[in-house]
Amino acid sequence: MTGNMWVRQIHRWLSIAFTLAVIANIVALTLQIQATWIGLLAFVPLIPLLATGLYMFALPYISRRSGARQET
């Protein structure tokens, strides 16, 4: 597996964890449970999710630049 494949796989699993954390937050709000940690639970996967998402967003631009350098 290449490095890009690992980043994509990690991003997928982090998105699942983030979705479950948001669902837990909605359930806690519905049940009127006053727990701040449940609200902050979504930030744990969100920060690395942002990092991997930005990496995958920038990847085509980075590879395009390095490809242009190799052709000349």
Coordinates of N, CA and C in Angstrom, one line a residue:
M1 N 0.8 -1.2 0.0 CA 0.0 0.0 0.0 C 0.9 1.2 0.0
T2 N 0.6 2.2 -0.9 CA 1.4 3.4 -0.9 C 0.9 4.4 0.2
G3 N 1.7 5.4 0.3 CA 1.5 6.4 1.4 C 0.1 7.1 1.2
N4 N -0.2 7.4 -0.1 CA -1.5 8.0 -0.4 C -2.7 7.1 0.0
M5 N -2.5 5.8 -0.3 CA -3.6 4.9 0.1 C -3.8 4.9 1.6
W6 N -2.7 4.9 2.4 CA -2.8 5.0 3.8 C -3.6 6.2 4.3
V7 N -3.2 7.3 3.7 CA -3.9 8.6 4.1 C -5.4 8.5 3.8
R8 N -5.7 8.0 2.6 CA -7.1 7.8 2.3 C -7.9 6.9 3.2
Q9 N -7.2 5.8 3.6 CA -7.9 4.8 4.5 C -8.0 5.5 5.9
I10 N -7.0 6.2 6.4 CA -7.1 6.8 7.7 C -8.2 7.9 7.6
H11 N -8.3 8.6 6.5 CA -9.3 9.6 6.4 C -10.7 9.0 6.5
R12 N -10.9 7.9 5.8 CA -12.2 7.2 5.9 C -12.6 6.8 7.3
W13 N -11.6 6.2 8.0 CA -11.9 5.7 9.4 C -12.2 6.9 10.3
L14 N -11.4 8.0 10.1 CA -11.7 9.2 10.9 C -13.0 9.8 10.6
S15 N -13.5 9.7 9.4 CA -14.8 10.3 9.1 C -15.9 9.5 9.7
I16 N -15.7 8.2 9.8 CA -16.7 7.3 10.5 C -16.7 7.7 12.0
A17 N -15.5 7.8 12.6 CA -15.4 8.2 14.0 C -16.0 9.5 14.3
F18 N -15.8 10.5 13.4 CA -16.4 11.8 13.6 C -17.9 11.7 13.5
T19 N -18.4 11.0 12.5 CA -19.9 10.8 12.4 C -20.5 10.2 13.6
L20 N -19.9 9.2 14.2 CA -20.4 8.6 15.4 C -20.3 9.6 16.6
A21 N -19.3 10.4 16.7 CA -19.2 11.4 17.7 C -20.3 12.4 17.6
V22 N -20.6 12.8 16.4 CA -21.7 13.8 16.2 C -23.1 13.2 16.5
I23 N -23.3 11.9 16.2 CA -24.5 11.2 16.5 C -24.6 11.1 18.0
A24 N -23.5 10.8 18.7 CA -23.6 10.7 20.2 C -23.9 12.1 20.8
N25 N -23.4 13.2 20.2 CA -23.7 14.5 20.7 C -25.2 14.8 20.5
I26 N -25.7 14.5 19.3 CA -27.2 14.7 19.1 C -28.0 13.9 20.0
V27 N -27.7 12.7 20.3 CA -28.4 11.8 21.2 C -28.3 12.4 22.6
A28 N -27.2 12.9 23.0 CA -27.0 13.5 24.4 C -27.8 14.8 24.5
L29 N -27.9 15.6 23.4 CA -28.7 16.8 23.5 C -30.2 16.4 23.5
T30 N -30.6 15.4 22.8 CA -32.0 15.0 22.8 C -32.4 14.5 24.2
L31 N -31.5 13.8 24.8 CA -31.8 13.3 26.2 C -31.5 14.3 27.3
Q32 N -31.1 15.5 26.9 CA -30.8 16.6 27.8 C -29.7 16.2 28.8
I33 N -28.7 15.5 28.4 CA -27.6 15.2 29.2 C -26.6 16.3 29.2
Q34 N -26.3 16.9 30.3 CA -25.3 18.0 30.4 C -23.9 17.5 30.6
A35 N -23.3 17.1 29.5 CA -21.9 16.7 29.6 C -21.1 17.4 28.5
T36 N -20.2 18.2 28.9 CA -19.4 19.0 27.9 C -18.5 18.1 27.1
W37 N -18.0 17.0 27.7 CA -17.0 16.2 27.1 C -17.6 15.5 25.9
I38 N -18.9 15.3 25.9 CA -19.6 14.7 24.7 C -19.6 15.6 23.5
G39 N -19.8 16.9 23.8 CA -19.7 17.9 22.8 C -18.3 18.1 22.2
L40 N -17.3 18.0 23.1 CA -15.9 18.1 22.6 C -15.4 16.8 22.0
L41 N -16.1 15.7 22.2 CA -15.7 14.4 21.6 C -15.5 14.5 20.1
A42 N -16.3 15.3 19.4 CA -16.2 15.4 18.0 C -14.9 16.0 17.5
F43 N -14.2 16.8 18.4 CA -13.0 17.5 18.0 C -11.8 16.5 17.9
V44 N -11.9 15.4 18.6 CA -10.8 14.4 18.6 C -10.5 13.9 17.2
P45 N -11.5 13.4 16.4 CA -11.2 12.9 15.1 C -11.2 14.1 14.1
L46 N -11.8 15.2 14.4 CA -12.0 16.3 13.5 C -10.6 16.9 13.1
I47 N -9.7 17.1 14.0 CA -8.5 17.7 13.8 C -7.6 16.9 12.8
P48 N -7.4 15.6 13.0 CA -6.6 14.8 12.0 C -7.4 14.6 10.7
L49 N -8.8 14.7 10.8 CA -9.6 14.6 9.6 C -9.3 15.8 8.7
L50 N -9.2 17.0 9.4 CA -8.9 18.2 8.6 C -7.5 18.1 8.0
A51 N -6.5 17.6 8.7 CA -5.2 17.5 8.2 C -5.1 16.5 7.0
T52 N -5.7 15.4 7.1 CA -5.7 14.4 6.0 C -6.5 14.9 4.8
G53 N -7.6 15.6 5.1 CA -8.4 16.2 4.0 C -7.7 17.3 3.2
L54 N -6.9 18.1 4.0 CA -6.1 19.2 3.3 C -5.0 18.6 2.5
Y55 N -4.4 17.5 3.0 CA -3.4 16.8 2.3 C -3.9 16.2 1.0
M56 N -5.0 15.6 1.0 CA -5.6 15.0 -0.2 C -6.1 16.1 -1.2
F57 N -6.5 17.2 -0.6 CA -6.9 18.3 -1.5 C -5.7 18.9 -2.2
A58 N -4.6 19.0 -1.6 CA -3.4 19.6 -2.2 C -2.6 18.6 -3.0
L59 N -2.9 17.4 -2.9 CA -2.1 16.4 -3.6 C -2.1 16.5 -5.1
P60 N -3.2 16.8 -5.8 CA -3.1 17.0 -7.3 C -2.3 18.2 -7.7
Y61 N -2.4 19.2 -6.9 CA -1.6 20.4 -7.2 C -0.1 20.2 -7.0
I62 N 0.2 19.5 -5.9 CA 1.6 19.2 -5.7 C 2.2 18.2 -6.7
S63 N 1.4 17.2 -7.1 CA 1.9 16.3 -8.1 C 2.0 17.0 -9.5
R64 N 1.1 17.9 -9.8 CA 1.2 18.6 -11.0 C 2.4 19.5 -11.1
R65 N 2.8 20.1 -10.0 CA 4.0 20.9 -10.0 C 5.3 20.0 -10.2
S66 N 5.3 18.9 -9.5 CA 6.5 18.1 -9.6 C 6.6 17.4 -10.9
G67 N 5.4 17.1 -11.5 CA 5.4 16.6 -12.9 C 5.9 17.6 -13.9
A68 N 5.6 18.8 -13.7 CA 6.0 19.9 -14.7 C 7.5 20.1 -14.6
R69 N 8.1 19.9 -13.4 CA 9.5 20.1 -13.2 C 10.2 18.9 -13.9
Q70 N 9.7 17.7 -13.8 CA 10.4 16.6 -14.4 C 10.4 16.6 -15.9
E71 N 9.3 17.2 -16.5 CA 9.2 17.2 -18.0 C 10.3 18.1 -18.6
T72 N 10.6 19.2 -17.9 CA 11.6 20.2 -18.5 C 13.0 19.8 -18.3

